[in-house]
JSON list of C-alpha atoms in Angstrom, two decimals:
[
{"chain": "A", "resi": 50, "resn": "LEU", "atom": "CA", "xyz": [239.60, -5.29, 65.32]},
{"chain": "A", "resi": 51, "resn": "ALA", "atom": "CA", "xyz": [237.77, -7.72, 67.54]},
{"chain": "A", "resi": 52, "resn": "LYS", "atom": "CA", "xyz": [236.19, -6.26, 70.68]},
{"chain": "A", "resi": 53, "resn": "THR", "atom": "CA", "xyz": [237.06, -7.87, 73.99]},
{"chain": "A", "resi": 54, "resn": "THR", "atom": "CA", "xyz": [235.10, -8.06, 77.23]},
{"chain": "A", "resi": 55, "resn": "GLN", "atom": "CA", "xyz": [236.70, -8.76, 80.62]},
{"chain": "A", "resi": 56, "resn": "PRO", "atom": "CA", "xyz": [235.55, -8.50, 84.24]},
{"chain": "A", "resi": 57, "resn": "ILE", "atom": "CA", "xyz": [236.30, -5.08, 85.66]},
{"chain": "A", "resi": 58, "resn": "SER", "atom": "CA", "xyz": [237.91, -6.38, 88.82]},
{"chain": "A", "resi": 59, "resn": "MET", "atom": "CA", "xyz": [238.80, -9.54, 90.73]},
{"chain": "A", "resi": 60, "resn": "ASP", "atom": "CA", "xyz": [240.05, -10.26, 94.23]},
{"chain": "A", "resi": 61, "resn": "SER", "atom": "CA", "xyz": [242.23, -13.17, 95.30]},
{"chain": "A", "resi": 62, "resn": "TYR", "atom": "CA", "xyz": [244.47, -14.32, 98.12]},
{"chain": "A", "resi": 63, "resn": "GLU", "atom": "CA", "xyz": [248.14, -15.11, 98.05]},
{"chain": "A", "resi": 64, "resn": "GLY", "atom": "CA", "xyz": [248.91, -18.64, 96.92]},
{"chain": "A", "resi": 65, "resn": "GLN", "atom": "CA", "xyz": [245.67, -19.10, 94.98]},
{"chain": "A", "resi": 66, "resn": "GLU", "atom": "CA", "xyz": [245.34, -19.72, 91.27]},
{"chain": "A", "resi": 67, "resn": "VAL", "atom": "CA", "xyz": [243.63, -16.88, 89.44]},
{"chain": "A", "resi": 68, "resn": "ASN", "atom": "CA", "xyz": [241.77, -17.28, 86.18]},
{"chain": "A", "resi": 69, "resn": "ILE", "atom": "CA", "xyz": [240.74, -14.23, 84.18]},
{"chain": "A", "resi": 70, "resn": "THR", "atom": "CA", "xyz": [238.42, -14.87, 81.26]},
{"chain": "A", "resi": 71, "resn": "CYS", "atom": "CA", "xyz": [238.15, -12.66, 78.20]},
{"chain": "A", "resi": 72, "resn": "SER", "atom": "CA", "xyz": [235.31, -12.80, 75.69]},
{"chain": "A", "resi": 73, "resn": "HIS", "atom": "CA", "xyz": [236.03, -12.06, 72.02]},
{"chain": "A", "resi": 74, "resn": "ASN", "atom": "CA", "xyz": [233.04, -13.33, 70.07]},
{"chain": "A", "resi": 75, "resn": "ASN", "atom": "CA", "xyz": [233.98, -11.78, 66.72]},
{"chain": "A", "resi": 76, "resn": "ILE", "atom": "CA", "xyz": [237.60, -12.91, 66.63]},
{"chain": "A", "resi": 77, "resn": "ALA", "atom": "CA", "xyz": [238.87, -13.32, 63.07]},
{"chain": "A", "resi": 78, "resn": "THR", "atom": "CA", "xyz": [240.64, -16.35, 61.63]},
{"chain": "A", "resi": 79, "resn": "ASN", "atom": "CA", "xyz": [244.07, -14.70, 61.61]},
{"chain": "A", "resi": 80, "resn": "ASP", "atom": "CA", "xyz": [243.74, -13.03, 65.02]},
{"chain": "A", "resi": 81, "resn": "TYR", "atom": "CA", "xyz": [246.03, -13.91, 67.90]},
{"chain": "A", "resi": 82, "resn": "ILE", "atom": "CA", "xyz": [245.18, -13.39, 71.58]},
{"chain": "A", "resi": 83, "resn": "THR", "atom": "CA", "xyz": [247.63, -11.42, 73.68]},
{"chain": "A", "resi": 84, "resn": "TRP", "atom": "CA", "xyz": [247.64, -10.53, 77.38]},
{"chain": "A", "resi": 85, "resn": "TYR", "atom": "CA", "xyz": [249.45, -7.63, 79.03]},
{"chain": "A", "resi": 86, "resn": "GLN", "atom": "CA", "xyz": [250.02, -6.70, 82.67]},
{"chain": "A", "resi": 87, "resn": "GLN", "atom": "CA", "xyz": [250.25, -3.15, 83.97]},
{"chain": "A", "resi": 88, "resn": "PHE", "atom": "CA", "xyz": [251.47, -2.00, 87.37]},
{"chain": "A", "resi": 89, "resn": "PRO", "atom": "CA", "xyz": [250.66, 1.50, 88.66]},
{"chain": "A", "resi": 90, "resn": "SER", "atom": "CA", "xyz": [252.78, 4.23, 87.08]},
{"chain": "A", "resi": 91, "resn": "GLN", "atom": "CA", "xyz": [254.33, 1.81, 84.57]},
{"chain": "A", "resi": 92, "resn": "GLY", "atom": "CA", "xyz": [253.74, 0.90, 80.96]},
{"chain": "A", "resi": 93, "resn": "PRO", "atom": "CA", "xyz": [252.04, -2.41, 80.14]},
{"chain": "A", "resi": 94, "resn": "ARG", "atom": "CA", "xyz": [254.20, -5.51, 79.92]},
{"chain": "A", "resi": 95, "resn": "PHE", "atom": "CA", "xyz": [253.61, -8.48, 77.63]},
{"chain": "A", "resi": 96, "resn": "ILE", "atom": "CA", "xyz": [252.64, -11.68, 79.48]},
{"chain": "A", "resi": 97, "resn": "ILE", "atom": "CA", "xyz": [251.61, -14.31, 76.96]},
{"chain": "A", "resi": 98, "resn": "GLN", "atom": "CA", "xyz": [250.21, -14.84, 73.49]},
{"chain": "A", "resi": 99, "resn": "GLY", "atom": "CA", "xyz": [248.39, -17.71, 71.80]},
{"chain": "A", "resi": 100, "resn": "TYR", "atom": "CA", "xyz": [246.28, -18.77, 68.84]},
{"chain": "A", "resi": 101, "resn": "LYS", "atom": "CA", "xyz": [244.54, -21.94, 70.00]},
{"chain": "A", "resi": 102, "resn": "THR", "atom": "CA", "xyz": [244.56, -24.66, 72.69]},
{"chain": "A", "resi": 103, "resn": "LYS", "atom": "CA", "xyz": [247.01, -24.00, 75.51]},
{"chain": "A", "resi": 104, "resn": "VAL", "atom": "CA", "xyz": [250.15, -21.94, 75.84]},
{"chain": "A", "resi": 105, "resn": "THR", "atom": "CA", "xyz": [252.35, -21.91, 78.94]},
{"chain": "A", "resi": 106, "resn": "ASN", "atom": "CA", "xyz": [255.38, -19.87, 79.89]},
{"chain": "A", "resi": 107, "resn": "GLU", "atom": "CA", "xyz": [257.22, -19.15, 83.12]},
{"chain": "A", "resi": 108, "resn": "VAL", "atom": "CA", "xyz": [254.65, -16.59, 84.18]},
{"chain": "A", "resi": 109, "resn": "ALA", "atom": "CA", "xyz": [251.21, -17.81, 83.10]},
{"chain": "A", "resi": 110, "resn": "SER", "atom": "CA", "xyz": [249.10, -20.17, 81.04]},
{"chain": "A", "resi": 111, "resn": "LEU", "atom": "CA", "xyz": [246.62, -19.24, 78.35]},
{"chain": "A", "resi": 112, "resn": "PHE", "atom": "CA", "xyz": [243.69, -21.51, 77.59]},
{"chain": "A", "resi": 113, "resn": "ILE", "atom": "CA", "xyz": [241.82, -21.06, 74.32]},
{"chain": "A", "resi": 114, "resn": "PRO", "atom": "CA", "xyz": [238.82, -23.27, 73.47]},
{"chain": "A", "resi": 115, "resn": "ALA", "atom": "CA", "xyz": [238.27, -24.67, 70.00]},
{"chain": "A", "resi": 116, "resn": "ASP", "atom": "CA", "xyz": [235.83, -21.94, 68.94]},
{"chain": "A", "resi": 117, "resn": "ARG", "atom": "CA", "xyz": [238.31, -19.23, 70.10]},
{"chain": "A", "resi": 118, "resn": "LYS", "atom": "CA", "xyz": [235.47, -16.96, 71.22]},
{"chain": "A", "resi": 119, "resn": "SER", "atom": "CA", "xyz": [237.00, -16.65, 74.65]},
{"chain": "A", "resi": 120, "resn": "SER", "atom": "CA", "xyz": [240.32, -17.15, 76.40]},
{"chain": "A", "resi": 121, "resn": "THR", "atom": "CA", "xyz": [241.42, -17.60, 79.99]},
{"chain": "A", "resi": 122, "resn": "LEU", "atom": "CA", "xyz": [244.60, -16.28, 81.51]},
{"chain": "A", "resi": 123, "resn": "SER", "atom": "CA", "xyz": [245.70, -18.46, 84.42]},
{"chain": "A", "resi": 124, "resn": "LEU", "atom": "CA", "xyz": [248.13, -17.15, 87.04]},
{"chain": "A", "resi": 125, "resn": "PRO", "atom": "CA", "xyz": [249.37, -19.95, 89.32]},
{"chain": "A", "resi": 126, "resn": "ARG", "atom": "CA", "xyz": [249.89, -19.23, 93.02]},
{"chain": "A", "resi": 127, "resn": "VAL", "atom": "CA", "xyz": [249.58, -15.47, 92.91]},
{"chain": "A", "resi": 128, "resn": "SER", "atom": "CA", "xyz": [251.52, -13.21, 95.24]},
{"chain": "A", "resi": 129, "resn": "LEU", "atom": "CA", "xyz": [250.93, -9.64, 96.41]},
{"chain": "A", "resi": 130, "resn": "SER", "atom": "CA", "xyz": [253.17, -8.45, 93.57]},
{"chain": "A", "resi": 131, "resn": "ASP", "atom": "CA", "xyz": [250.68, -9.78, 91.01]},
{"chain": "A", "resi": 132, "resn": "THR", "atom": "CA", "xyz": [248.27, -7.00, 91.95]},
{"chain": "A", "resi": 133, "resn": "ALA", "atom": "CA", "xyz": [247.91, -5.19, 88.64]},
{"chain": "A", "resi": 134, "resn": "VAL", "atom": "CA", "xyz": [245.62, -4.55, 85.70]},
{"chain": "A", "resi": 135, "resn": "TYR", "atom": "CA", "xyz": [245.47, -7.30, 83.09]},
{"chain": "A", "resi": 136, "resn": "TYR", "atom": "CA", "xyz": [244.51, -6.55, 79.50]},
{"chain": "A", "resi": 137, "resn": "CYS", "atom": "CA", "xyz": [243.29, -8.98, 76.85]},
{"chain": "A", "resi": 138, "resn": "LEU", "atom": "CA", "xyz": [243.79, -8.01, 73.20]},
{"chain": "A", "resi": 139, "resn": "VAL", "atom": "CA", "xyz": [243.09, -9.73, 69.90]},
{"chain": "A", "resi": 140, "resn": "GLY", "atom": "CA", "xyz": [244.56, -8.82, 66.56]},
{"chain": "A", "resi": 141, "resn": "ASP", "atom": "CA", "xyz": [246.12, -10.01, 63.35]},
{"chain": "A", "resi": 142, "resn": "VAL", "atom": "CA", "xyz": [249.80, -10.77, 63.79]},
{"chain": "A", "resi": 143, "resn": "GLU", "atom": "CA", "xyz": [250.25, -11.77, 60.15]},
{"chain": "A", "resi": 144, "resn": "ALA", "atom": "CA", "xyz": [249.71, -8.26, 58.84]},
{"chain": "A", "resi": 145, "resn": "GLY", "atom": "CA", "xyz": [252.67, -5.95, 58.32]},
{"chain": "A", "resi": 146, "resn": "GLY", "atom": "CA", "xyz": [251.82, -4.13, 61.50]},
{"chain": "A", "resi": 147, "resn": "PHE", "atom": "CA", "xyz": [249.72, -4.79, 64.55]},
{"chain": "A", "resi": 148, "resn": "LYS", "atom": "CA", "xyz": [247.54, -2.00, 65.88]},
{"chain": "A", "resi": 149, "resn": "THR", "atom": "CA", "xyz": [247.30, -2.75, 69.57]},
{"chain": "A", "resi": 150, "resn": "ILE", "atom": "CA", "xyz": [243.93, -1.67, 70.98]},
{"chain": "A", "resi": 151, "resn": "PHE", "atom": "CA", "xyz": [243.46, -1.95, 74.73]},
{"chain": "A", "resi": 152, "resn": "GLY", "atom": "CA", "xyz": [240.15, -2.39, 76.50]},
{"chain": "A", "resi": 153, "resn": "ALA", "atom": "CA", "xyz": [239.46, -1.39, 80.10]},
{"chain": "A", "resi": 154, "resn": "GLY", "atom": "CA", "xyz": [241.27, -4.41, 81.53]},
{"chain": "A", "resi": 155, "resn": "THR", "atom": "CA", "xyz": [240.72, -6.43, 84.70]},
{"chain": "A", "resi": 156, "resn": "ARG", "atom": "CA", "xyz": [242.01, -5.02, 87.95]},
{"chain": "A", "resi": 157, "resn": "LEU", "atom": "CA", "xyz": [243.34, -7.91, 90.07]},
{"chain": "A", "resi": 158, "resn": "PHE", "atom": "CA", "xyz": [243.84, -7.29, 93.77]},
{"chain": "A", "resi": 159, "resn": "VAL", "atom": "CA", "xyz": [245.76, -9.95, 95.69]},
{"chain": "A", "resi": 160, "resn": "LYS", "atom": "CA", "xyz": [245.30, -9.95, 99.43]},
{"chain": "A", "resi": 161, "resn": "ALA", "atom": "CA", "xyz": [247.52, -11.44, 102.12]},
{"chain": "B", "resi": 269, "resn": "ASP", "atom": "CA", "xyz": [270.54, -3.51, 76.24]},
{"chain": "B", "resi": 270, "resn": "ALA", "atom": "CA", "xyz": [267.95, -2.30, 73.74]},
{"chain": "B", "resi": 271, "resn": "GLU", "atom": "CA", "xyz": [265.27, -0.10, 75.24]},
{"chain": "B", "resi": 272, "resn": "ILE", "atom": "CA", "xyz": [262.55, 2.44, 74.69]},
{"chain": "B", "resi": 273, "resn": "THR", "atom": "CA", "xyz": [262.77, 5.78, 76.43]},
{"chain": "B", "resi": 274, "resn": "GLN", "atom": "CA", "xyz": [260.38, 8.67, 76.79]},
{"chain": "B", "resi": 275, "resn": "SER", "atom": "CA", "xyz": [261.19, 12.23, 77.65]},
{"chain": "B", "resi": 276, "resn": "PRO", "atom": "CA", "xyz": [260.39, 14.20, 79.61]},
{"chain": "B", "resi": 277, "resn": "ARG", "atom": "CA", "xyz": [258.93, 12.00, 82.36]},
{"chain": "B", "resi": 278, "resn": "HIS", "atom": "CA", "xyz": [256.92, 14.89, 83.74]},
{"chain": "B", "resi": 279, "resn": "LYS", "atom": "CA", "xyz": [255.84, 18.16, 82.14]},
{"chain": "B", "resi": 280, "resn": "ILE", "atom": "CA", "xyz": [253.58, 21.04, 83.05]},
{"chain": "B", "resi": 281, "resn": "THR", "atom": "CA", "xyz": [252.51, 23.36, 80.27]},
{"chain": "B", "resi": 282, "resn": "GLU", "atom": "CA", "xyz": [250.00, 26.12, 79.69]},
{"chain": "B", "resi": 283, "resn": "THR", "atom": "CA", "xyz": [246.85, 25.98, 77.62]},
{"chain": "B", "resi": 284, "resn": "GLY", "atom": "CA", "xyz": [247.50, 26.88, 74.00]},
{"chain": "B", "resi": 285, "resn": "ARG", "atom": "CA", "xyz": [251.20, 26.04, 73.94]},
{"chain": "B", "resi": 286, "resn": "GLN", "atom": "CA", "xyz": [252.70, 23.54, 71.53]},
{"chain": "B", "resi": 287, "resn": "VAL", "atom": "CA", "xyz": [254.25, 20.55, 73.29]},
{"chain": "B", "resi": 288, "resn": "THR", "atom": "CA", "xyz": [256.36, 17.71, 71.93]},
{"chain": "B", "resi": 289, "resn": "LEU", "atom": "CA", "xyz": [256.89, 14.44, 73.73]},
{"chain": "B", "resi": 290, "resn": "ALA", "atom": "CA", "xyz": [259.84, 12.34, 72.65]},
{"chain": "B", "resi": 291, "resn": "CYS", "atom": "CA", "xyz": [259.99, 8.57, 72.17]},
{"chain": "B", "resi": 292, "resn": "HIS", "atom": "CA", "xyz": [263.19, 6.76, 71.21]},
{"chain": "B", "resi": 293, "resn": "GLN", "atom": "CA", "xyz": [263.71, 3.02, 70.78]},
{"chain": "B", "resi": 294, "resn": "THR", "atom": "CA", "xyz": [266.92, 1.13, 70.09]},
{"chain": "B", "resi": 295, "resn": "TRP", "atom": "CA", "xyz": [265.41, -2.19, 68.96]},
{"chain": "B", "resi": 296, "resn": "ASN", "atom": "CA", "xyz": [265.10, -1.11, 65.33]},
{"chain": "B", "resi": 297, "resn": "HIS", "atom": "CA", "xyz": [261.38, -1.95, 65.48]},
{"chain": "B", "resi": 298, "resn": "ASN", "atom": "CA", "xyz": [259.28, -0.84, 62.53]},
{"chain": "B", "resi": 299, "resn": "ASN", "atom": "CA", "xyz": [256.07, -0.37, 64.54]},
{"chain": "B", "resi": 300, "resn": "MET", "atom": "CA", "xyz": [255.66, 2.47, 67.02]},
{"chain": "B", "resi": 301, "resn": "PHE", "atom": "CA", "xyz": [252.58, 3.62, 68.93]},
{"chain": "B", "resi": 302, "resn": "TRP", "atom": "CA", "xyz": [251.42, 6.45, 71.14]},
{"chain": "B", "resi": 303, "resn": "TYR", "atom": "CA", "xyz": [248.72, 5.96, 73.79]},
{"chain": "B", "resi": 304, "resn": "ARG", "atom": "CA", "xyz": [247.17, 8.10, 76.46]},
{"chain": "B", "resi": 305, "resn": "GLN", "atom": "CA", "xyz": [245.89, 6.77, 79.75]},
{"chain": "B", "resi": 306, "resn": "ASP", "atom": "CA", "xyz": [243.56, 8.74, 81.96]},
{"chain": "B", "resi": 307, "resn": "LEU", "atom": "CA", "xyz": [243.17, 8.00, 85.65]},
{"chain": "B", "resi": 308, "resn": "GLY", "atom": "CA", "xyz": [241.39, 4.70, 86.21]},
{"chain": "B", "resi": 309, "resn": "HIS", "atom": "CA", "xyz": [241.04, 3.91, 82.52]},
{"chain": "B", "resi": 310, "resn": "GLY", "atom": "CA", "xyz": [242.69, 1.74, 79.91]},
{"chain": "B", "resi": 311, "resn": "LEU", "atom": "CA", "xyz": [245.01, 2.95, 77.19]},
{"chain": "B", "resi": 312, "resn": "ARG", "atom": "CA", "xyz": [243.65, 4.71, 74.11]},
{"chain": "B", "resi": 313, "resn": "LEU", "atom": "CA", "xyz": [245.57, 4.73, 70.85]},
{"chain": "B", "resi": 314, "resn": "ILE", "atom": "CA", "xyz": [246.48, 8.19, 69.55]},
{"chain": "B", "resi": 315, "resn": "HIS", "atom": "CA", "xyz": [248.72, 7.59, 66.52]},
{"chain": "B", "resi": 316, "resn": "TYR", "atom": "CA", "xyz": [250.81, 4.76, 65.19]},
{"chain": "B", "resi": 317, "resn": "SER", "atom": "CA", "xyz": [253.46, 4.14, 62.55]},
{"chain": "B", "resi": 318, "resn": "TYR", "atom": "CA", "xyz": [254.48, 1.01, 60.67]},
{"chain": "B", "resi": 319, "resn": "GLY", "atom": "CA", "xyz": [257.72, 2.44, 59.35]},
{"chain": "B", "resi": 320, "resn": "VAL", "atom": "CA", "xyz": [259.62, 5.52, 58.23]},
{"chain": "B", "resi": 321, "resn": "GLN", "atom": "CA", "xyz": [257.35, 8.15, 56.65]},
{"chain": "B", "resi": 322, "resn": "ASP", "atom": "CA", "xyz": [254.27, 6.14, 57.65]},
{"chain": "B", "resi": 323, "resn": "THR", "atom": "CA", "xyz": [251.81, 7.58, 60.19]},
{"chain": "B", "resi": 324, "resn": "ASN", "atom": "CA", "xyz": [248.22, 6.67, 61.00]},
{"chain": "B", "resi": 325, "resn": "LYS", "atom": "CA", "xyz": [245.46, 8.04, 63.21]},
{"chain": "B", "resi": 326, "resn": "GLY", "atom": "CA", "xyz": [244.22, 6.06, 66.17]},
{"chain": "B", "resi": 327, "resn": "GLU", "atom": "CA", "xyz": [241.07, 6.33, 68.27]},
{"chain": "B", "resi": 328, "resn": "VAL", "atom": "CA", "xyz": [241.79, 9.76, 69.77]},
{"chain": "B", "resi": 329, "resn": "SER", "atom": "CA", "xyz": [244.02, 11.61, 67.29]},
{"chain": "B", "resi": 330, "resn": "ASP", "atom": "CA", "xyz": [242.35, 15.04, 67.31]},
{"chain": "B", "resi": 331, "resn": "GLY", "atom": "CA", "xyz": [244.78, 17.69, 68.57]},
{"chain": "B", "resi": 332, "resn": "TYR", "atom": "CA", "xyz": [247.83, 15.43, 68.15]},
{"chain": "B", "resi": 333, "resn": "SER", "atom": "CA", "xyz": [250.32, 14.81, 65.38]},
{"chain": "B", "resi": 334, "resn": "VAL", "atom": "CA", "xyz": [253.33, 12.56, 64.82]},
{"chain": "B", "resi": 335, "resn": "SER", "atom": "CA", "xyz": [256.12, 12.30, 62.30]},
{"chain": "B", "resi": 336, "resn": "ARG", "atom": "CA", "xyz": [258.45, 9.38, 61.53]},
{"chain": "B", "resi": 337, "resn": "SER", "atom": "CA", "xyz": [261.68, 10.52, 59.90]},
{"chain": "B", "resi": 338, "resn": "ASN", "atom": "CA", "xyz": [263.74, 7.56, 61.12]},
{"chain": "B", "resi": 339, "resn": "THR", "atom": "CA", "xyz": [263.20, 4.13, 62.62]},
{"chain": "B", "resi": 340, "resn": "GLU", "atom": "CA", "xyz": [264.18, 5.04, 66.17]},
{"chain": "B", "resi": 341, "resn": "ASP", "atom": "CA", "xyz": [261.96, 8.04, 66.92]},
{"chain": "B", "resi": 342, "resn": "LEU", "atom": "CA", "xyz": [258.26, 8.90, 66.94]},
{"chain": "B", "resi": 343, "resn": "PRO", "atom": "CA", "xyz": [257.72, 12.31, 68.57]},
{"chain": "B", "resi": 344, "resn": "LEU", "atom": "CA", "xyz": [254.18, 13.25, 69.58]},
{"chain": "B", "resi": 345, "resn": "THR", "atom": "CA", "xyz": [253.16, 16.89, 69.20]},
{"chain": "B", "resi": 346, "resn": "LEU", "atom": "CA", "xyz": [250.22, 18.60, 70.83]},
{"chain": "B", "resi": 347, "resn": "GLU", "atom": "CA", "xyz": [249.56, 21.48, 68.49]},
{"chain": "B", "resi": 348, "resn": "SER", "atom": "CA", "xyz": [247.74, 23.66, 71.04]},
{"chain": "B", "resi": 349, "resn": "ALA", "atom": "CA", "xyz": [247.57, 22.04, 74.45]},
{"chain": "B", "resi": 350, "resn": "ALA", "atom": "CA", "xyz": [244.19, 21.83, 76.14]},
{"chain": "B", "resi": 351, "resn": "SER", "atom": "CA", "xyz": [243.28, 20.86, 79.71]},
{"chain": "B", "resi": 352, "resn": "SER", "atom": "CA", "xyz": [241.52, 17.78, 78.32]},
{"chain": "B", "resi": 353, "resn": "GLN", "atom": "CA", "xyz": [244.94, 16.54, 77.20]},
{"chain": "B", "resi": 354, "resn": "THR", "atom": "CA", "xyz": [246.18, 16.25, 80.76]},
{"chain": "B", "resi": 355, "resn": "SER", "atom": "CA", "xyz": [247.06, 12.57, 80.92]},
{"chain": "B", "resi": 356, "resn": "VAL", "atom": "CA", "xyz": [249.81, 9.99, 81.07]},
{"chain": "B", "resi": 357, "resn": "TYR", "atom": "CA", "xyz": [251.27, 9.25, 77.65]},
{"chain": "B", "resi": 358, "resn": "PHE", "atom": "CA", "xyz": [252.87, 5.93, 76.75]},
{"chain": "B", "resi": 359, "resn": "CYS", "atom": "CA", "xyz": [254.97, 5.14, 73.73]},
{"chain": "B", "resi": 360, "resn": "ALA", "atom": "CA", "xyz": [255.46, 1.58, 72.52]},
{"chain": "B", "resi": 361, "resn": "SER", "atom": "CA", "xyz": [257.24, -0.31, 69.76]},
{"chain": "B", "resi": 362, "resn": "SER", "atom": "CA", "xyz": [257.00, -3.77, 68.25]},
{"chain": "B", "resi": 363, "resn": "PRO", "atom": "CA", "xyz": [258.65, -5.75, 65.47]},
{"chain": "B", "resi": 364, "resn": "THR", "atom": "CA", "xyz": [256.82, -6.21, 62.17]},
{"chain": "B", "resi": 365, "resn": "GLY", "atom": "CA", "xyz": [254.25, -9.00, 62.37]},
{"chain": "B", "resi": 366, "resn": "ASP", "atom": "CA", "xyz": [254.54, -9.38, 66.15]},
{"chain": "B", "resi": 367, "resn": "THR", "atom": "CA", "xyz": [251.98, -8.49, 68.81]},
{"chain": "B", "resi": 368, "resn": "GLU", "atom": "CA", "xyz": [254.52, -8.19, 71.63]},
{"chain": "B", "resi": 369, "resn": "ALA", "atom": "CA", "xyz": [254.86, -4.46, 72.14]},
{"chain": "B", "resi": 370, "resn": "PHE", "atom": "CA", "xyz": [257.41, -2.90, 74.47]},
{"chain": "B", "resi": 371, "resn": "PHE", "atom": "CA", "xyz": [256.33, 0.16, 76.40]},
{"chain": "B", "resi": 372, "resn": "GLY", "atom": "CA", "xyz": [258.18, 3.16, 77.72]},
{"chain": "B", "resi": 373, "resn": "GLN", "atom": "CA", "xyz": [257.83, 4.38, 81.29]},
{"chain": "B", "resi": 374, "resn": "GLY", "atom": "CA", "xyz": [255.36, 7.08, 80.36]},
{"chain": "B", "resi": 375, "resn": "THR", "atom": "CA", "xyz": [255.20, 10.88, 80.39]},
{"chain": "B", "resi": 376, "resn": "ARG", "atom": "CA", "xyz": [252.86, 12.60, 82.81]},
{"chain": "B", "resi": 377, "resn": "LEU", "atom": "CA", "xyz": [251.61, 15.77, 81.13]},
{"chain": "B", "resi": 378, "resn": "THR", "atom": "CA", "xyz": [249.63, 18.43, 82.98]},
{"chain": "B", "resi": 379, "resn": "VAL", "atom": "CA", "xyz": [248.03, 21.28, 81.04]},
{"chain": "B", "resi": 380, "resn": "VAL", "atom": "CA", "xyz": [247.10, 24.25, 83.23]}
]
């Protein structure tokens, strides 16, 4: 499984756009990129998934350059409730099963 | 609504005792996973299963075992609890060929 590298922590203010970049230099051809969010005392929650270019849903956008060696999770206009840990994962979704390996994640702290 | 539930939510046990943590999902997902999360760290994969009668070791499987006799359940057993196994345990499930995993609320286990 491809190894991912993310910043350990980030600070932001309410209303700002936050971009969290994940490096995955040895991503394989069939690997997808998935982001999860985890609040204290809760299990992680799926945010967004993509393979290439840009993916957008009601919560976030995911930007993936052509070489796919990195990806950026973009959270528009964050609020205090977006304070959480964000995990970037890569893995093969085409296989019969997907073994989800989590890294250390990025701890985002949103300030008023 | 379909869901994934873990029980108990909190447990205190003594060193050397056998402990079983339950995980039950009603989505009929083939894939199920067990993770542990220690304070201030990311999640580490203990065991996973891609279907009935299938079990596989993860990153930190020593001292743990699982069995998959049906689709809905993947109980995690600590054969002889040790203080190093004090942690929060999360169970998750996902459909075949999909990276979106759904997590339970976690079980906080303390070994004294």
